[in-house]
Amino acid sequence: MSKFTKEDIIRKVQEDNVDFISMQFTDIFGQPKNVAIPASQIEKAVNNQIAFDGSSIEGFSRIHESDQYLHPDLDSYTLMPWRTRENHNVARLICDVTNPDGSAFSGDPRGALKRVLKRAEEMGYTFNVGPECEFFLFETDEKGRPTTNTGDGAGYFDLGPVDRGIDTRREICLNLEKMGFEIEASHHECAAGQHEIDFKYADALKAADNIVTFKLAVKTIAHKEGLHATFMPKPIYGIAGSGMHVNMSLFKNGENVFYDENGDRRLSKEAYSFIAGLLHHVKGMTAIANPLINSYKRLVPGYEAPCYLAWSASNRSALIRIPAARGKGTRVELRSPDPSCNPYLTLAVCLAAGLDGIEKGMVPPAEITENIFEMDYETRKANGIDNLPISLNEALKLMQQDEVVMDALGEHIVSQFVKGKQAECDEYGTRVSSWEIDKYLISY
């Protein structure tokens, strides 16, 4: 049940001196969109009467069925602090997308996550998620265009002045706190110009909303600071890429069902089955969790990005890690997703995979404690360690073979996602890269 009523929102818009409301939603490919309305239209907004042309959004509707409506989540109301001026504010409402008859639009990513969450609820579970989003800060040129110059030489956990992004990180954290985020930590990551800001876990729908808001805030504040922020997984060859580790737990009646004081490693049967479900379906999930051609240049050995199917209680070369915390903090960390993904779709397929493991009583393979990156092919084969897909093309094919992933996403999202990503692969296949010019132009 919402903590805010329609009347609450109307009153808050007046009390907060709001001039405009950004009615936000997300397309299939994870790009945030919005319809900005003046405060005078807030009554229409809270009564789900704000329409837009869905045929203009990639992957949404066809031209002859283009009318769609925005159904705001009233609890998502907040001011956007970077748009604040004296007595003039802009507020935000995150919206579901509906058809003209009020039914849920099957191509709405937020709706896809809500459908899988409903299934978990019917099994008695609530799904909590804590994301770890990494990003790069790059300098801009004299025309404000992004470069790949970082301007710093800092490494993991380094301080200023060698960490040139420290002030920008601080501004991002302060703005997010004004929006209700509980920031747990922020730090420089291992690559030059790479950063991470961690915020408290939440129920999965709120967590996905938070990821979208986080990315918008990072990009906006960086721009105000004269920098360019990117969530591109691997912007520079030869250094670490950016991941979005996803920490997951299931609760029932207020208790973490992954925790069992008497279980092996103090993990429950449900936890092991959830891990097994993730491992069983992760190949089919990869196109969603790693949706760019560039994503697969991060998923290579040697940079802490997992590319082999294994789990461990501590081994960071494994795809799935179990952090040390127990009790209510017991969680499963999936390390393969990257921050270019659509968080609604990624959390939907993660949950669907884990629930499938629980329903079928799946058992994971033995824990791998050795450094998988140091194993040769024969050793990995002997240990039953398989590979993630090595390209977006391969990942798309595997996704379409996984019925659990397909069912979680729905026919509309699958068809439009595959269509858009296949076009991306086709375009990439015909482009001439700078590597090819450097390698071949003189020699041949």
Short mmCIF file of C-alpha atoms in Angstrom, two decimals:
data_model
loop_
_atom_site.label_atom_id
_atom_site.label_comp_id
_atom_site.label_asym_id
_atom_site.label_seq_id
_atom_site.Cartn_x
_atom_site.Cartn_y
_atom_site.Cartn_z
CA MET A 1 0.00 0.00 0.00
CA SER A 2 1.27 3.47 -0.90
CA LYS A 3 2.40 5.71 1.92
CA PHE A 4 1.23 8.73 -0.10
CA THR A 5 -2.29 9.41 -1.34
CA LYS A 6 -3.21 11.46 -4.40
CA GLU A 7 -4.17 14.29 -2.07
CA ASP A 8 -0.76 14.07 -0.36
CA ILE A 9 1.04 14.52 -3.67
CA ILE A 10 -1.13 17.44 -4.74
CA ARG A 11 -0.47 19.12 -1.40
CA LYS A 12 3.28 18.41 -1.50
CA VAL A 13 3.59 19.92 -4.98
CA GLN A 14 2.10 23.13 -3.59
CA GLU A 15 4.11 23.11 -0.34
CA ASP A 16 7.40 22.35 -2.14
CA ASN A 17 6.94 25.22 -4.61
CA VAL A 18 7.13 22.82 -7.53
CA ASP A 19 6.91 24.34 -11.00
CA PHE A 20 7.29 21.16 -13.05
CA ILE A 21 6.96 17.43 -12.51
CA SER A 22 9.13 14.99 -14.44
CA MET A 23 6.97 11.93 -15.19
CA GLN A 24 9.71 9.33 -15.67
CA PHE A 25 9.68 5.85 -17.18
CA THR A 26 12.26 3.54 -18.76
CA ASP A 27 12.39 2.03 -22.23
CA ILE A 28 13.23 -1.59 -23.00
CA PHE A 29 16.93 -0.80 -23.39
CA GLY A 30 17.16 0.88 -19.98
CA GLN A 31 17.16 4.49 -21.16
CA PRO A 32 15.22 6.84 -18.85
CA LYS A 33 12.50 8.90 -20.51
CA ASN A 34 10.20 11.59 -19.21
CA VAL A 35 7.20 13.76 -19.92
CA ALA A 36 7.51 17.10 -18.10
CA ILE A 37 4.25 18.64 -16.97
CA PRO A 38 3.59 21.97 -15.21
CA ALA A 39 2.42 21.80 -11.61
CA SER A 40 -1.06 22.88 -12.74
CA GLN A 41 -1.50 19.40 -14.27
CA ILE A 42 -0.74 17.44 -11.10
CA GLU A 43 -4.37 16.34 -10.58
CA LYS A 44 -4.41 14.79 -14.06
CA ALA A 45 -1.06 13.15 -13.33
CA VAL A 46 -2.12 11.43 -10.10
CA ASN A 47 -5.30 10.25 -11.81
CA ASN A 48 -3.26 8.53 -14.55
CA GLN A 49 -4.41 10.90 -17.30
CA ILE A 50 -1.02 11.90 -18.75
CA ALA A 51 -0.72 10.34 -22.21
CA PHE A 52 2.23 10.05 -24.57
CA ASP A 53 3.04 8.65 -28.00
CA GLY A 54 4.40 5.17 -27.37
CA SER A 55 5.31 4.67 -31.03
CA SER A 56 8.06 7.28 -30.59
CA ILE A 57 9.79 5.14 -27.91
CA GLU A 58 12.03 2.42 -29.31
CA GLY A 59 10.58 -1.01 -28.61
CA PHE A 60 7.23 0.25 -27.31
CA SER A 61 4.14 0.49 -29.55
CA ARG A 62 3.36 0.50 -33.24
CA ILE A 63 2.09 3.65 -34.92
CA HIS A 64 -1.53 2.48 -35.08
CA GLU A 65 -1.67 1.70 -31.34
CA SER A 66 0.50 4.50 -30.03
CA ASP A 67 -1.57 6.03 -27.21
CA GLN A 68 -0.21 5.05 -23.81
CA TYR A 69 -0.59 6.48 -20.32
CA LEU A 70 1.69 7.11 -17.36
CA HIS A 71 0.61 5.65 -14.03
CA PRO A 72 2.77 7.32 -11.35
CA ASP A 73 4.06 5.45 -8.32
CA LEU A 74 3.09 8.01 -5.70
CA ASP A 75 5.78 6.79 -3.28
CA SER A 76 8.46 7.75 -5.80
CA TYR A 77 7.75 11.46 -5.40
CA THR A 78 10.88 13.47 -4.65
CA LEU A 79 12.47 16.77 -5.55
CA MET A 80 15.36 16.75 -8.02
CA PRO A 81 17.96 18.75 -6.04
CA TRP A 82 20.12 19.70 -9.03
CA ARG A 83 17.08 21.48 -10.52
CA THR A 84 16.38 23.51 -7.39
CA ARG A 85 16.32 27.31 -7.46
CA GLU A 86 15.01 29.67 -4.80
CA ASN A 87 11.29 28.89 -4.40
CA HIS A 88 11.30 27.05 -7.74
CA ASN A 89 11.61 23.25 -7.76
CA VAL A 90 11.22 20.29 -10.09
CA ALA A 91 9.75 17.06 -8.70
CA ARG A 92 9.98 13.51 -10.00
CA LEU A 93 7.44 10.70 -10.20
CA ILE A 94 8.44 7.26 -11.53
CA CYS A 95 5.69 5.78 -13.65
CA ASP A 96 4.36 2.49 -14.92
CA VAL A 97 3.16 2.48 -18.52
CA THR A 98 -0.43 1.43 -19.20
CA ASN A 99 -2.70 0.93 -22.18
CA PRO A 100 -5.67 3.27 -22.77
CA ASP A 101 -7.98 0.83 -20.96
CA GLY A 102 -5.77 1.00 -17.85
CA SER A 103 -4.24 -2.45 -18.26
CA ALA A 104 -0.50 -2.89 -17.84
CA PHE A 105 1.54 -2.43 -21.03
CA SER A 106 3.37 -5.69 -21.75
CA GLY A 107 6.46 -3.84 -22.99
CA ASP A 108 7.02 -1.86 -19.77
CA PRO A 109 10.24 -3.10 -18.09
CA ARG A 110 9.03 -2.00 -14.65
CA GLY A 111 5.91 -4.05 -15.24
CA ALA A 112 8.00 -7.12 -16.12
CA LEU A 113 9.78 -6.91 -12.77
CA LYS A 114 6.46 -6.46 -10.96
CA ARG A 115 5.11 -9.63 -12.61
CA VAL A 116 8.03 -11.75 -11.33
CA LEU A 117 7.80 -10.09 -7.89
CA LYS A 118 4.13 -11.08 -7.79
CA ARG A 119 5.13 -14.69 -8.36
CA ALA A 120 7.67 -14.47 -5.51
CA GLU A 121 4.99 -12.95 -3.28
CA GLU A 122 2.68 -15.89 -4.05
CA MET A 123 5.50 -18.17 -2.84
CA GLY A 124 5.71 -16.10 0.36
CA TYR A 125 8.92 -14.22 -0.51
CA THR A 126 10.04 -10.63 -0.72
CA PHE A 127 13.13 -9.96 -2.82
CA ASN A 128 15.79 -7.51 -1.58
CA VAL A 129 18.63 -6.18 -3.72
CA GLY A 130 21.78 -4.18 -3.03
CA PRO A 131 23.55 -3.03 -6.23
CA GLU A 132 27.18 -1.93 -6.55
CA CYS A 133 27.38 0.44 -9.53
CA GLU A 134 30.79 1.38 -10.93
CA PHE A 135 31.37 4.20 -13.39
CA PHE A 136 34.11 6.28 -15.00
CA LEU A 137 34.60 10.04 -14.86
CA PHE A 138 36.28 11.50 -17.95
CA GLU A 139 37.42 15.00 -18.82
CA THR A 140 35.69 16.93 -21.59
CA ASP A 141 37.32 18.92 -24.39
CA GLU A 142 37.00 22.64 -25.11
CA LYS A 143 33.63 22.05 -26.78
CA GLY A 144 32.30 20.02 -23.86
CA ARG A 145 32.56 16.69 -25.67
CA PRO A 146 33.67 13.64 -23.66
CA THR A 147 37.22 12.32 -23.95
CA THR A 148 38.76 9.21 -22.45
CA ASN A 149 41.23 11.25 -20.38
CA THR A 150 40.67 10.67 -16.67
CA GLY A 151 42.95 13.37 -15.28
CA ASP A 152 43.87 11.15 -12.33
CA GLY A 153 46.28 8.35 -11.59
CA ALA A 154 44.53 7.00 -8.52
CA GLY A 155 43.94 3.35 -7.70
CA TYR A 156 41.72 1.38 -5.37
CA PHE A 157 40.65 3.39 -2.29
CA ASP A 158 43.17 6.19 -3.00
CA LEU A 159 42.63 9.69 -1.58
CA GLY A 160 42.82 13.14 -3.13
CA PRO A 161 44.60 14.98 -4.61
CA VAL A 162 45.64 11.97 -6.71
CA ASP A 163 41.93 11.03 -6.84
CA ARG A 164 40.69 13.89 -9.00
CA GLY A 165 37.07 12.77 -8.83
CA ILE A 166 36.68 12.98 -5.08
CA ASP A 167 34.78 16.30 -5.08
CA THR A 168 32.41 15.11 -7.81
CA ARG A 169 31.70 11.91 -5.86
CA ARG A 170 30.95 14.02 -2.79
CA GLU A 171 28.46 16.19 -4.73
CA ILE A 172 26.77 13.09 -6.14
CA CYS A 173 26.41 11.59 -2.65
CA LEU A 174 25.00 14.82 -1.18
CA ASN A 175 22.42 15.11 -3.97
CA LEU A 176 21.38 11.49 -3.63
CA GLU A 177 20.95 11.86 0.13
CA LYS A 178 18.61 14.79 -0.50
CA MET A 179 16.54 12.38 -2.61
CA GLY A 180 16.28 9.89 0.25
CA PHE A 181 19.17 7.55 -0.57
CA GLU A 182 21.12 6.05 2.32
CA ILE A 183 24.70 6.21 1.05
CA GLU A 184 26.82 3.52 2.70
CA ALA A 185 30.20 4.18 1.07
CA SER A 186 31.94 5.84 -1.87
CA HIS A 187 35.46 5.31 -3.12
CA HIS A 188 37.86 5.32 -6.04
CA GLU A 189 37.92 1.97 -7.86
CA CYS A 190 41.01 0.17 -9.17
CA ALA A 191 41.21 1.81 -12.63
CA ALA A 192 42.18 5.45 -13.20
CA GLY A 193 39.02 7.55 -13.30
CA GLN A 194 36.84 4.69 -12.02
CA HIS A 195 34.51 5.16 -9.06
CA GLU A 196 31.91 3.37 -6.97
CA ILE A 197 29.11 4.65 -4.73
CA ASP A 198 27.20 2.08 -2.65
CA PHE A 199 23.71 2.70 -1.32
CA LYS A 200 21.59 0.63 1.02
CA TYR A 201 19.68 -2.38 -0.24
CA ALA A 202 15.94 -2.14 -0.80
CA ASP A 203 13.08 -4.24 -2.08
CA ALA A 204 13.75 -5.07 -5.72
CA LEU A 205 11.34 -2.59 -7.29
CA LYS A 206 12.71 0.28 -5.20
CA ALA A 207 16.26 -0.93 -5.90
CA ALA A 208 15.68 -0.84 -9.67
CA ASP A 209 14.14 2.64 -9.38
CA ASN A 210 17.17 3.69 -7.34
CA ILE A 211 19.61 2.42 -9.97
CA VAL A 212 17.91 4.47 -12.69
CA THR A 213 17.88 7.54 -10.43
CA PHE A 214 21.51 6.94 -9.42
CA LYS A 215 22.71 6.83 -13.02
CA LEU A 216 20.78 10.01 -13.86
CA ALA A 217 22.23 11.80 -10.83
CA VAL A 218 25.80 10.70 -11.57
CA LYS A 219 25.62 11.88 -15.18
CA THR A 220 23.92 15.17 -14.27
CA ILE A 221 26.27 16.12 -11.43
CA ALA A 222 29.34 15.14 -13.45
CA HIS A 223 28.16 17.38 -16.28
CA LYS A 224 27.71 20.28 -13.85
CA GLU A 225 31.28 19.65 -12.67
CA GLY A 226 32.60 19.80 -16.24
CA LEU A 227 33.13 16.03 -16.48
CA HIS A 228 31.51 13.20 -18.38
CA ALA A 229 30.28 10.15 -16.45
CA THR A 230 29.82 6.88 -18.29
CA PHE A 231 28.41 3.49 -17.34
CA MET A 232 29.90 1.94 -20.48
CA PRO A 233 31.31 -1.40 -19.28
CA LYS A 234 34.77 -1.22 -20.89
CA PRO A 235 35.65 2.28 -22.13
CA ILE A 236 39.45 1.75 -22.15
CA TYR A 237 41.43 -1.25 -23.36
CA GLY A 238 43.80 -2.88 -20.89
CA ILE A 239 42.26 -1.71 -17.62
CA ALA A 240 39.37 -2.92 -15.49
CA GLY A 241 35.83 -2.40 -16.74
CA SER A 242 32.79 -1.33 -14.75
CA GLY A 243 30.48 -3.89 -13.20
CA MET A 244 27.21 -3.78 -11.32
CA HIS A 245 27.43 -6.57 -8.77
CA VAL A 246 23.94 -7.54 -7.62
CA ASN A 247 23.53 -8.66 -3.99
CA MET A 248 20.30 -10.59 -3.51
CA SER A 249 18.34 -12.07 -0.62
CA LEU A 250 14.88 -13.52 -0.07
CA PHE A 251 12.86 -12.78 3.05
CA LYS A 252 9.80 -14.55 4.44
CA ASN A 253 7.88 -13.24 7.47
CA GLY A 254 10.67 -10.76 8.13
CA GLU A 255 13.41 -13.43 8.22
CA ASN A 256 16.18 -13.98 5.70
CA VAL A 257 15.48 -17.42 4.19
CA PHE A 258 19.05 -17.71 2.88
CA TYR A 259 20.35 -17.98 6.46
CA ASP A 260 20.41 -21.25 8.37
CA GLU A 261 22.51 -21.38 11.55
CA ASN A 262 22.79 -25.16 11.20
CA GLY A 263 23.32 -25.27 7.44
CA ASP A 264 26.59 -25.84 5.61
CA ARG A 265 28.41 -22.45 5.67
CA ARG A 266 25.29 -21.30 7.59
CA LEU A 267 23.38 -21.19 4.29
CA SER A 268 19.90 -22.63 3.84
CA LYS A 269 18.67 -25.17 1.30
CA GLU A 270 16.81 -22.29 -0.40
CA ALA A 271 20.05 -20.33 -0.71
CA TYR A 272 21.81 -23.24 -2.41
CA SER A 273 18.86 -23.80 -4.75
CA PHE A 274 18.76 -20.09 -5.59
CA ILE A 275 22.49 -20.24 -6.44
CA ALA A 276 21.88 -23.32 -8.58
CA GLY A 277 19.04 -21.58 -10.42
CA LEU A 278 21.24 -18.61 -11.20
CA LEU A 279 24.02 -20.87 -12.52
CA HIS A 280 21.53 -22.90 -14.56
CA HIS A 281 20.01 -19.85 -16.26
CA VAL A 282 22.87 -17.35 -16.29
CA LYS A 283 23.76 -17.98 -19.93
CA GLY A 284 20.18 -17.16 -20.89
CA MET A 285 20.25 -14.06 -18.67
CA THR A 286 23.51 -12.66 -20.01
CA ALA A 287 22.10 -10.69 -22.95
CA ILE A 288 19.91 -8.82 -20.44
CA ALA A 289 22.58 -8.35 -17.75
CA ASN A 290 25.29 -7.50 -20.31
CA PRO A 291 23.39 -5.89 -23.18
CA LEU A 292 26.11 -4.10 -25.16
CA ILE A 293 28.65 -5.38 -27.66
CA ASN A 294 31.15 -3.60 -25.41
CA SER A 295 29.96 -5.66 -22.41
CA TYR A 296 31.84 -8.70 -23.64
CA LYS A 297 35.15 -6.85 -23.67
CA ARG A 298 34.78 -6.60 -19.88
CA LEU A 299 33.96 -10.29 -19.39
CA VAL A 300 37.51 -11.51 -19.94
CA PRO A 301 40.05 -13.05 -17.52
CA GLY A 302 42.43 -10.89 -15.52
CA TYR A 303 40.34 -7.88 -14.52
CA GLU A 304 38.15 -9.32 -11.71
CA ALA A 305 35.20 -9.61 -14.12
CA PRO A 306 33.79 -13.15 -13.97
CA CYS A 307 33.55 -15.14 -17.19
CA TYR A 308 33.30 -18.69 -15.81
CA LEU A 309 30.29 -20.40 -14.23
CA ALA A 310 31.20 -21.17 -10.63
CA TRP A 311 30.34 -20.10 -7.10
CA SER A 312 32.39 -19.55 -3.97
CA ALA A 313 32.07 -18.26 -0.42
CA SER A 314 34.99 -15.90 -0.95
CA ASN A 315 36.64 -16.36 -4.36
CA ARG A 316 36.24 -13.18 -6.42
CA SER A 317 37.13 -14.96 -9.65
CA ALA A 318 33.84 -16.89 -9.38
CA LEU A 319 30.62 -15.73 -11.02
CA ILE A 320 28.70 -15.97 -7.75
CA ARG A 321 30.19 -15.01 -4.39
CA ILE A 322 28.70 -15.37 -0.91
CA PRO A 323 29.79 -12.39 1.21
CA ALA A 324 30.79 -13.17 4.80
CA ALA A 325 27.80 -11.52 6.55
CA ARG A 326 25.22 -13.88 8.04
CA GLY A 327 21.88 -13.49 9.75
CA LYS A 328 19.75 -10.86 8.06
CA GLY A 329 22.78 -9.83 5.99
CA THR A 330 23.11 -13.22 4.26
CA ARG A 331 23.10 -12.67 0.53
CA VAL A 332 24.12 -14.01 -2.87
CA GLU A 333 26.28 -11.75 -5.05
CA LEU A 334 26.05 -12.15 -8.83
CA ARG A 335 29.15 -10.47 -10.28
CA SER A 336 28.54 -10.58 -14.03
CA PRO A 337 25.98 -7.78 -14.68
CA ASP A 338 27.28 -4.43 -15.82
CA PRO A 339 25.76 -0.97 -15.28
CA SER A 340 24.64 -0.54 -18.89
CA CYS A 341 21.84 -3.04 -18.24
CA ASN A 342 18.17 -2.27 -17.74
CA PRO A 343 17.87 -2.87 -13.96
CA TYR A 344 14.18 -3.81 -14.10
CA LEU A 345 14.80 -6.57 -16.63
CA THR A 346 18.02 -7.74 -14.97
CA LEU A 347 16.42 -8.11 -11.54
CA ALA A 348 13.39 -9.79 -13.12
CA VAL A 349 15.48 -12.53 -14.76
CA CYS A 350 17.70 -12.95 -11.67
CA LEU A 351 14.66 -13.52 -9.48
CA ALA A 352 12.98 -15.81 -12.02
CA ALA A 353 16.15 -17.92 -12.25
CA GLY A 354 16.52 -18.17 -8.49
CA LEU A 355 12.87 -19.06 -7.93
CA ASP A 356 13.11 -21.74 -10.60
CA GLY A 357 16.03 -23.22 -8.68
CA ILE A 358 14.01 -23.24 -5.46
CA GLU A 359 10.88 -24.68 -7.07
CA LYS A 360 12.84 -27.51 -8.69
CA GLY A 361 15.10 -28.14 -5.69
CA MET A 362 18.25 -27.58 -7.77
CA VAL A 363 21.62 -28.30 -6.20
CA PRO A 364 24.68 -26.26 -7.21
CA PRO A 365 28.00 -27.87 -8.18
CA ALA A 366 30.85 -27.97 -5.68
CA GLU A 367 32.34 -24.67 -4.53
CA ILE A 368 35.45 -23.52 -6.42
CA THR A 369 38.01 -22.00 -4.04
CA GLU A 370 40.96 -21.74 -6.45
CA ASN A 371 41.66 -18.76 -8.73
CA ILE A 372 39.78 -19.74 -11.89
CA PHE A 373 41.69 -17.21 -13.98
CA GLU A 374 44.86 -19.21 -13.35
CA MET A 375 43.33 -22.52 -14.48
CA ASP A 376 43.91 -23.81 -18.00
CA TYR A 377 41.09 -25.14 -20.16
CA GLU A 378 41.63 -28.77 -19.16
CA THR A 379 41.54 -27.92 -15.44
CA ARG A 380 38.35 -25.93 -15.84
CA LYS A 381 36.81 -28.78 -17.83
CA ALA A 382 37.79 -31.30 -15.16
CA ASN A 383 36.07 -29.11 -12.55
CA GLY A 384 32.93 -28.74 -14.70
CA ILE A 385 33.43 -24.98 -15.12
CA ASP A 386 31.64 -23.62 -18.18
CA ASN A 387 31.97 -20.18 -19.84
CA LEU A 388 29.64 -17.23 -20.10
CA PRO A 389 28.75 -16.23 -23.68
CA ILE A 390 31.66 -14.46 -25.36
CA SER A 391 29.60 -12.12 -27.54
CA LEU A 392 26.23 -10.37 -27.62
CA ASN A 393 25.26 -12.45 -30.65
CA GLU A 394 25.84 -15.68 -28.75
CA ALA A 395 24.07 -14.34 -25.66
CA LEU A 396 20.97 -13.42 -27.70
CA LYS A 397 20.73 -16.95 -29.09
CA LEU A 398 21.08 -18.49 -25.64
CA MET A 399 18.45 -16.14 -24.21
CA GLN A 400 15.92 -17.31 -26.77
CA GLN A 401 16.57 -20.93 -25.75
CA ASP A 402 15.83 -20.30 -22.06
CA GLU A 403 12.11 -20.64 -21.37
CA VAL A 404 12.33 -19.27 -17.82
CA VAL A 405 14.06 -16.07 -18.98
CA MET A 406 11.68 -15.71 -21.95
CA ASP A 407 8.64 -16.13 -19.70
CA ALA A 408 9.95 -13.59 -17.18
CA LEU A 409 10.40 -10.96 -19.89
CA GLY A 410 7.30 -11.68 -21.96
CA GLU A 411 6.91 -11.94 -25.72
CA HIS A 412 6.78 -8.20 -26.43
CA ILE A 413 9.96 -7.35 -24.57
CA VAL A 414 11.85 -10.35 -25.96
CA SER A 415 10.91 -9.66 -29.58
CA GLN A 416 11.72 -5.95 -29.40
CA PHE A 417 14.91 -6.46 -27.39
CA VAL A 418 16.23 -9.08 -29.80
CA LYS A 419 15.27 -6.97 -32.81
CA GLY A 420 17.09 -3.90 -31.47
CA LYS A 421 20.18 -5.77 -30.27
CA GLN A 422 20.48 -7.84 -33.46
CA ALA A 423 20.47 -4.61 -35.45
CA GLU A 424 23.26 -3.36 -33.16
CA CYS A 425 25.29 -6.52 -33.83
CA ASP A 426 24.73 -6.24 -37.59
CA GLU A 427 25.87 -2.61 -37.61
CA TYR A 428 28.97 -3.43 -35.55
CA GLY A 429 29.86 -6.26 -37.91
CA THR A 430 30.10 -3.89 -40.88
CA ARG A 431 31.91 -1.00 -39.15
CA VAL A 432 35.64 -0.46 -39.71
CA SER A 433 37.33 0.02 -36.33
CA SER A 434 40.40 2.08 -35.44
CA TRP A 435 42.13 -1.21 -34.53
CA GLU A 436 41.70 -2.43 -38.11
CA ILE A 437 43.11 0.81 -39.50
CA ASP A 438 46.12 0.65 -37.17
CA LYS A 439 46.68 -3.05 -37.88
CA TYR A 440 46.14 -3.31 -41.61
CA LEU A 441 46.19 0.01 -43.45
CA ILE A 442 49.97 0.23 -43.88
CA SER A 443 50.79 -3.51 -43.95
CA TYR A 444 48.25 -4.34 -46.66
#
